[in-house]
mmCIF file of C-alpha atoms in Angstrom:
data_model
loop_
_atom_site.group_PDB
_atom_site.id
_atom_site.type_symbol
_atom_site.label_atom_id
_atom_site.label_comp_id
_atom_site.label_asym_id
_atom_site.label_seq_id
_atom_site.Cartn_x
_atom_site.Cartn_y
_atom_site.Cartn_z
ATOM 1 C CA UNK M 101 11.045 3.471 2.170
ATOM 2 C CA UNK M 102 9.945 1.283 4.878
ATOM 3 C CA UNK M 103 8.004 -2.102 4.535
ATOM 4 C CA UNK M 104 6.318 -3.302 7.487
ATOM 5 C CA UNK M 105 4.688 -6.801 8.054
ATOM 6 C CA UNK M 106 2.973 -9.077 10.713
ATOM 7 C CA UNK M 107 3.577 -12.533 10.737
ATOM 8 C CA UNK M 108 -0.021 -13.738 11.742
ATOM 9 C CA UNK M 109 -3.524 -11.895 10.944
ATOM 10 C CA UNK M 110 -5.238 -13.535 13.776
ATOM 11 C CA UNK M 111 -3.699 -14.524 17.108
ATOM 12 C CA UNK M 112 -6.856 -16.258 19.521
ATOM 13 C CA UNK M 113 -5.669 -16.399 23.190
ATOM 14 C CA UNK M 114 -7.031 -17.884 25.998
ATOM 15 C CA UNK M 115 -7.848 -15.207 28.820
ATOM 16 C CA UNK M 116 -5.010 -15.081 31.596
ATOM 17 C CA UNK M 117 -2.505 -16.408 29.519
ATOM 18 C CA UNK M 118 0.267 -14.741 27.750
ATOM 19 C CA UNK M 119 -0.143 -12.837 23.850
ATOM 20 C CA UNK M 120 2.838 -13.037 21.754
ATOM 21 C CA UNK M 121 2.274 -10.242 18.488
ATOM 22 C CA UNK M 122 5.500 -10.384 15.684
ATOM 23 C CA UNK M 123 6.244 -7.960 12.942
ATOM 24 C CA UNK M 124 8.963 -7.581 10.988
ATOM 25 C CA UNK M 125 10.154 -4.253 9.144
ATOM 26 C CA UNK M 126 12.721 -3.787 6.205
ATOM 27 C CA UNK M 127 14.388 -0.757 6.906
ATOM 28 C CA UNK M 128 17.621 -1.175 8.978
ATOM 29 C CA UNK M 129 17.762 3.034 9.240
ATOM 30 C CA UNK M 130 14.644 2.871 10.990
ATOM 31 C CA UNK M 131 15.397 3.994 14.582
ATOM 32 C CA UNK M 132 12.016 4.357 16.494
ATOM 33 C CA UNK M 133 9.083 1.915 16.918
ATOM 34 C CA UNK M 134 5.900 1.782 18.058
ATOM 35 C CA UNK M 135 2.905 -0.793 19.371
ATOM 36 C CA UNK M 136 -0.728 0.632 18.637
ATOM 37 C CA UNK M 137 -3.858 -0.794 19.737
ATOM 38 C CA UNK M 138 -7.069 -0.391 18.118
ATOM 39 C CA UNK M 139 -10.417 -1.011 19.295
ATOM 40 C CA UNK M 140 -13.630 -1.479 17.171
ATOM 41 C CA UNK M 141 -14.750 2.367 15.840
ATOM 42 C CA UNK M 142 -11.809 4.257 17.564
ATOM 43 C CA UNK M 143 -8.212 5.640 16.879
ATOM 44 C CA UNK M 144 -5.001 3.655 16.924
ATOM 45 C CA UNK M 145 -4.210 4.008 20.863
ATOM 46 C CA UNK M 146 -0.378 4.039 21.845
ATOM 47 C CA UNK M 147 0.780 0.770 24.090
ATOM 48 C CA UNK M 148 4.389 1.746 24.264
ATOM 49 C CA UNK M 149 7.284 2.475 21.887
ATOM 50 C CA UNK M 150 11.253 1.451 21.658
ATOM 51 C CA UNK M 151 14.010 3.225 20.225
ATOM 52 C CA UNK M 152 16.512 0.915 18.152
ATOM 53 C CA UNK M 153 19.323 1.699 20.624
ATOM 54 C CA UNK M 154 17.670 -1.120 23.283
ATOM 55 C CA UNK M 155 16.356 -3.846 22.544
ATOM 56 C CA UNK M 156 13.598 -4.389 25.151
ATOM 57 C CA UNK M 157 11.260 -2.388 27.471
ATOM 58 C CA UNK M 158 8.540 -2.721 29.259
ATOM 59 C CA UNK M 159 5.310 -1.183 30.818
ATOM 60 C CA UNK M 160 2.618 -2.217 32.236
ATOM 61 C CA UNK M 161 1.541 -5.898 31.682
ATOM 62 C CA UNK M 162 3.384 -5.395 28.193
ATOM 63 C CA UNK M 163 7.090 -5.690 26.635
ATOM 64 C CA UNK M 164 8.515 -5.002 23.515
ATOM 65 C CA UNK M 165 11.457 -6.659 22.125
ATOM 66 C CA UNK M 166 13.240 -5.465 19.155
ATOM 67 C CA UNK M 167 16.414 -7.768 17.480
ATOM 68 C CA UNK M 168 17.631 -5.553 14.758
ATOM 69 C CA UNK M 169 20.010 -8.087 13.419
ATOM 70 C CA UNK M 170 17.166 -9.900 11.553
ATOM 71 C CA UNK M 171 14.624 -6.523 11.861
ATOM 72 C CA UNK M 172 12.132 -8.463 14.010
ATOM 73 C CA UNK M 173 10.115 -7.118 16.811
ATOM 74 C CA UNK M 174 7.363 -8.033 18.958
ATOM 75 C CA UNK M 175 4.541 -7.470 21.847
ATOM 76 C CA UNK M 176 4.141 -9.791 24.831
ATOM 77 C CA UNK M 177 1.197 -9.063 26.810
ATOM 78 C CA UNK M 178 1.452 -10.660 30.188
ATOM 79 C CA UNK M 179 -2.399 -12.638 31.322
ATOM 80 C CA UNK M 180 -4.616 -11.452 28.652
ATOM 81 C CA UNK M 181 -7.287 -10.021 29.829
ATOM 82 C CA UNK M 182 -10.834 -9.340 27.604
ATOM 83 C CA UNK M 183 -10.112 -5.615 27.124
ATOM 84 C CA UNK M 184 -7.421 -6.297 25.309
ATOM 85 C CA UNK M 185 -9.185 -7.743 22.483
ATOM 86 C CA UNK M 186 -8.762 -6.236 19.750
ATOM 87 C CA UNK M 187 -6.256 -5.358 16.399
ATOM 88 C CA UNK M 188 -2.520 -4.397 17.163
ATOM 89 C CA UNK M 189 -0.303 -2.289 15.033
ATOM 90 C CA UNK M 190 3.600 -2.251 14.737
ATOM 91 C CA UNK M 191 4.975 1.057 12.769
ATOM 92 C CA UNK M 192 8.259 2.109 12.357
ATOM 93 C CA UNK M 193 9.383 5.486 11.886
ATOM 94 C CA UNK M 194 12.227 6.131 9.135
ATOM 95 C CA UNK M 195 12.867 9.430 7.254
ATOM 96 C CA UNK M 196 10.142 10.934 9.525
ATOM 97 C CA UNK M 197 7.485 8.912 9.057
ATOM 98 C CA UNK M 198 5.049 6.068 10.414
ATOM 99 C CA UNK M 199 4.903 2.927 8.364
ATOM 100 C CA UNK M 200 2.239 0.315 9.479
ATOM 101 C CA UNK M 201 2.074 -3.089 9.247
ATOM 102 C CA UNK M 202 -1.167 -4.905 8.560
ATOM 103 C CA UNK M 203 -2.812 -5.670 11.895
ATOM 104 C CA UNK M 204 -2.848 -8.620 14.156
ATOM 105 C CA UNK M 205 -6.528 -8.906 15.623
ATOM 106 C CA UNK M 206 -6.453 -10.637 18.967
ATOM 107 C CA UNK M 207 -9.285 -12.231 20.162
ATOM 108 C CA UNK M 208 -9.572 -13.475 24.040
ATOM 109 C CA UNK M 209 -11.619 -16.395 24.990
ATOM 110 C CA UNK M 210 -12.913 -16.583 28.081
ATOM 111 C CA UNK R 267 -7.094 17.365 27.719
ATOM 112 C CA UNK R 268 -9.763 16.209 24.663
ATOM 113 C CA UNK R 269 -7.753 14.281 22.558
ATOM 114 C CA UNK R 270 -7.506 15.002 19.133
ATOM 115 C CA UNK R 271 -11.282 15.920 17.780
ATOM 116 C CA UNK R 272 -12.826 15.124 14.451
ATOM 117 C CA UNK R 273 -15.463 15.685 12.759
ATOM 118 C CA UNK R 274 -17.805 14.671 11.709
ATOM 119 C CA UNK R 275 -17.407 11.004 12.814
ATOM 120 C CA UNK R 276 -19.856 9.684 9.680
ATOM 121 C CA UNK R 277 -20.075 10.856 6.409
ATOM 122 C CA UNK R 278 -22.102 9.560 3.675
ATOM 123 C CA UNK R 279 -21.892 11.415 0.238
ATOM 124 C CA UNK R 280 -22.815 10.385 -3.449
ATOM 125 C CA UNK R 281 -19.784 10.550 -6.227
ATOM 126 C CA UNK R 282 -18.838 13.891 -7.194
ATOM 127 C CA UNK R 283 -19.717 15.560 -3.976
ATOM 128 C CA UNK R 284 -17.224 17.749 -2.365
ATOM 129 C CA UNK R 285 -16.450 16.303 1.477
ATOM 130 C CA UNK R 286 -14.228 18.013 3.931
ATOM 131 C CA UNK R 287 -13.102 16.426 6.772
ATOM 132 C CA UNK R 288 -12.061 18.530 9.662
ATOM 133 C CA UNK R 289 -9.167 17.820 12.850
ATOM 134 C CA UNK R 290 -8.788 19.477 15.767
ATOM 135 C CA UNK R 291 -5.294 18.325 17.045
ATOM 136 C CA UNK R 292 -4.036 18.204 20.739
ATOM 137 C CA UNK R 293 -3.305 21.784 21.727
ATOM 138 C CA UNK R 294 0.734 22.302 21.751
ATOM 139 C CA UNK R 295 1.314 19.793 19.354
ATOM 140 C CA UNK R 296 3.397 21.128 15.994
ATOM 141 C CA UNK R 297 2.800 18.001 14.358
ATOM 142 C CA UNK R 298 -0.367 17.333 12.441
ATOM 143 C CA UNK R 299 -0.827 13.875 10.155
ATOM 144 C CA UNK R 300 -3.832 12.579 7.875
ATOM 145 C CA UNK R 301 -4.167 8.968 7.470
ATOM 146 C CA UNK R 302 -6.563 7.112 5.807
ATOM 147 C CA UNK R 303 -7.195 3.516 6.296
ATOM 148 C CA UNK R 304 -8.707 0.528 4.352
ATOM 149 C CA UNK R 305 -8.938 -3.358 4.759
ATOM 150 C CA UNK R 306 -6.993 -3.953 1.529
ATOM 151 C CA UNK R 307 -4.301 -0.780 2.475
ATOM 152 C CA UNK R 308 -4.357 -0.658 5.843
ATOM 153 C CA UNK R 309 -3.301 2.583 7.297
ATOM 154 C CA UNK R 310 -1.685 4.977 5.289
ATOM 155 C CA UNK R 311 -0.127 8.597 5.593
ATOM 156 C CA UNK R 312 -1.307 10.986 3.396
ATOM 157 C CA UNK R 313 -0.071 14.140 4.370
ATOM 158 C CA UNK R 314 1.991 15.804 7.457
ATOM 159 C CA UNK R 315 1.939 19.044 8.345
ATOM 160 C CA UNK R 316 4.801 20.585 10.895
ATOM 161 C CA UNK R 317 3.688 23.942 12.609
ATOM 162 C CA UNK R 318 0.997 24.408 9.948
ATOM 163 C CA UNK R 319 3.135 24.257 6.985
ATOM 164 C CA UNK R 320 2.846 21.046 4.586
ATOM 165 C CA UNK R 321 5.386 18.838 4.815
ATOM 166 C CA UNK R 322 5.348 15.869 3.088
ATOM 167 C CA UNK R 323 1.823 15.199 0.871
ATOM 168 C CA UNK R 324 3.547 12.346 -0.995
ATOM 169 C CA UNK R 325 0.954 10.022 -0.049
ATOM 170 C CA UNK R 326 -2.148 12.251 -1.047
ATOM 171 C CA UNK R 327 -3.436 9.952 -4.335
ATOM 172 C CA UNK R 328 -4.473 12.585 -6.097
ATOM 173 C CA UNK R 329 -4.813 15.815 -7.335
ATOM 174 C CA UNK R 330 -8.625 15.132 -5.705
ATOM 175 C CA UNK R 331 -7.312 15.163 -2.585
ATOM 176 C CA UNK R 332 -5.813 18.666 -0.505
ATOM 177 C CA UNK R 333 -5.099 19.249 2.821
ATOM 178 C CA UNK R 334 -4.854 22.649 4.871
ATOM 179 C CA UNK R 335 -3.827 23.556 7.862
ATOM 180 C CA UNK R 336 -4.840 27.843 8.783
ATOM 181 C CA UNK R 337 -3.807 27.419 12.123
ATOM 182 C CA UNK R 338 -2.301 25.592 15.091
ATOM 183 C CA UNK R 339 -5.823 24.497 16.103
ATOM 184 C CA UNK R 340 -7.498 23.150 12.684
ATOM 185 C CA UNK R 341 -6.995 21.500 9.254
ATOM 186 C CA UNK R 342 -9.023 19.906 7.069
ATOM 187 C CA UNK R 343 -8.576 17.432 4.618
ATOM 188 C CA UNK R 344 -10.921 18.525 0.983
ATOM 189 C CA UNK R 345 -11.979 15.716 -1.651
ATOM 190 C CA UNK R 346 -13.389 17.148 -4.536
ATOM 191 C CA UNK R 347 -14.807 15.771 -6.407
ATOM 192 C CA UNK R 348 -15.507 12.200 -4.869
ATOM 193 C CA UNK R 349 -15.163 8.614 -5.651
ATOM 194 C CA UNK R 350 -16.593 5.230 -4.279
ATOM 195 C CA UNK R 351 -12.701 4.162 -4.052
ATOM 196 C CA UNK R 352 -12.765 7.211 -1.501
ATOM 197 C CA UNK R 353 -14.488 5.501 0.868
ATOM 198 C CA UNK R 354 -12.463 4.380 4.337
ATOM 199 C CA UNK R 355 -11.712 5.534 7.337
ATOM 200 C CA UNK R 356 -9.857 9.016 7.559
ATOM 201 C CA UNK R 357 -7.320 9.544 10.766
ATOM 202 C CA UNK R 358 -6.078 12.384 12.379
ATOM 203 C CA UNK R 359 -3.483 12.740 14.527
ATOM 204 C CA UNK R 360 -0.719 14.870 16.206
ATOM 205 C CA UNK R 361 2.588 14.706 18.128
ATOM 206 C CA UNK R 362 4.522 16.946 19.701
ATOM 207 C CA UNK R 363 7.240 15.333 17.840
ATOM 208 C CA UNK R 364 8.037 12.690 14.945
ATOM 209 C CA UNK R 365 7.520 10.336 17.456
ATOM 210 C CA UNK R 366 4.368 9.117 19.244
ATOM 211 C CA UNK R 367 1.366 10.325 17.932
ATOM 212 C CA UNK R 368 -2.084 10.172 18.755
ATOM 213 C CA UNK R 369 -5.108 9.996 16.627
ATOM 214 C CA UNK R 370 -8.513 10.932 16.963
ATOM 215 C CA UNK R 371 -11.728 9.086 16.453
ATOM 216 C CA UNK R 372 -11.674 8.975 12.802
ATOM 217 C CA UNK R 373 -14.049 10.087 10.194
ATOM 218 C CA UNK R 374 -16.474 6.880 8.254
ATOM 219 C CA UNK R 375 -16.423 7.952 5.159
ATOM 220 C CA UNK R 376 -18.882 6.398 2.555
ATOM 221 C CA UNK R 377 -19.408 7.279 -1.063
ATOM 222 C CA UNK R 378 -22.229 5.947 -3.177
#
């Protein structure tokens, strides 16, 4: 199976600065990772995802790095803005399924 | 394109009751999943389904708990009868492959 952990419950950022989010997973088969965010009474919401053959992309304002030698990976978000309060999710997919970690709420102070 | 749809968004039952909880997934998706989550759990996956058919239901708790899917459009997830341990939130979501998925709304589920 797959065991998948954040290192911090809470991160509290200062708005315009930078968000660092860590996780770390226990499967070395698992090939295919994803960022959620969730929002207060709604879904998970996809941020972006990374395949274990790289280890970094980006989008828009955010990157994902992935170092599969110690099965680490994490979300920078680039000048925090208030909208993006709210709890992250890493999951990584092995035999076919999605395994969460806890949750790192993020909290943006203006 | 809606989204994935469920319904209904709140539910409030006493133990014993039967609940179903109903998913409309993202039209052309083959993949259909059932989470549930909890502060202590977090999110878990109950059940996938892959062009209607059940595929893995290892994570349904019990024999309380079933899941169907009739067709590409709808499934439903059946707890019968219910517990106050039942209550969380209840995801659905689909992908058009193992990959990404995306999940709907959610279903509040309280049990008294």
């Amino acid at each position: 199976g797959e065991s998948v952990g954040l290192h911090l419950p809470t991160l509290s950022v200062q708005e315009g600065d930078n968000s660092i989010i860590n996780c770390a997973y226990s499967n070395s088969a698992s090939d295919y990772f994803i960022w959620y965010k969730q929002e207060s009474g709604k879904g998970p919401q996809f941020i972006i995802d990374i395949r274990s053959n790289m280890d970094k992309r980006q989008g828009q304002r955010v990157t994902v790095l992935l170092n599969k030698t110690v099965k680490h990976l994490s979300l920078q978000i680039a000048a925090t803005q208030p909208g993006d309060s709210a709890v992250y999710f890493c999951a990584a997919l092995n035999d076919y399924k999605l395994s969460f970690g806890a949750g790192t709420t993020v909290t943006v102070r203006a | 394109d809606a989204g994935v749809i469920q319904s209904p968004r709140h539910e409030v039952t006493e133990m014993g009751q039967e609940v179903t909880l109903r998913c409309k997934p993202i039209s052309g998706h083959d993949y259909l999943f059932w989470y549930r989550q909890t502060m202590m759990r977090g999110l878990e996956l109950l059940i996938y389904f892959n062009n209607n058919v059940p595929i893995d239901d290892s994570g349904m708790p019990e024999d309380r708990f079933s899941a169907k899917m009739p067709n590409a459009s709808f499934s439903t997830l059946k707890i019968q009868p219910s517990e106050p341990r039942d209550s969380a939130v209840y995801f659905c979501a689909s992908s058009p492959s193992h990959n990404e998925q995306f999940f709907g709304p959610g279903t509040r589920l309280t049990v008294l």
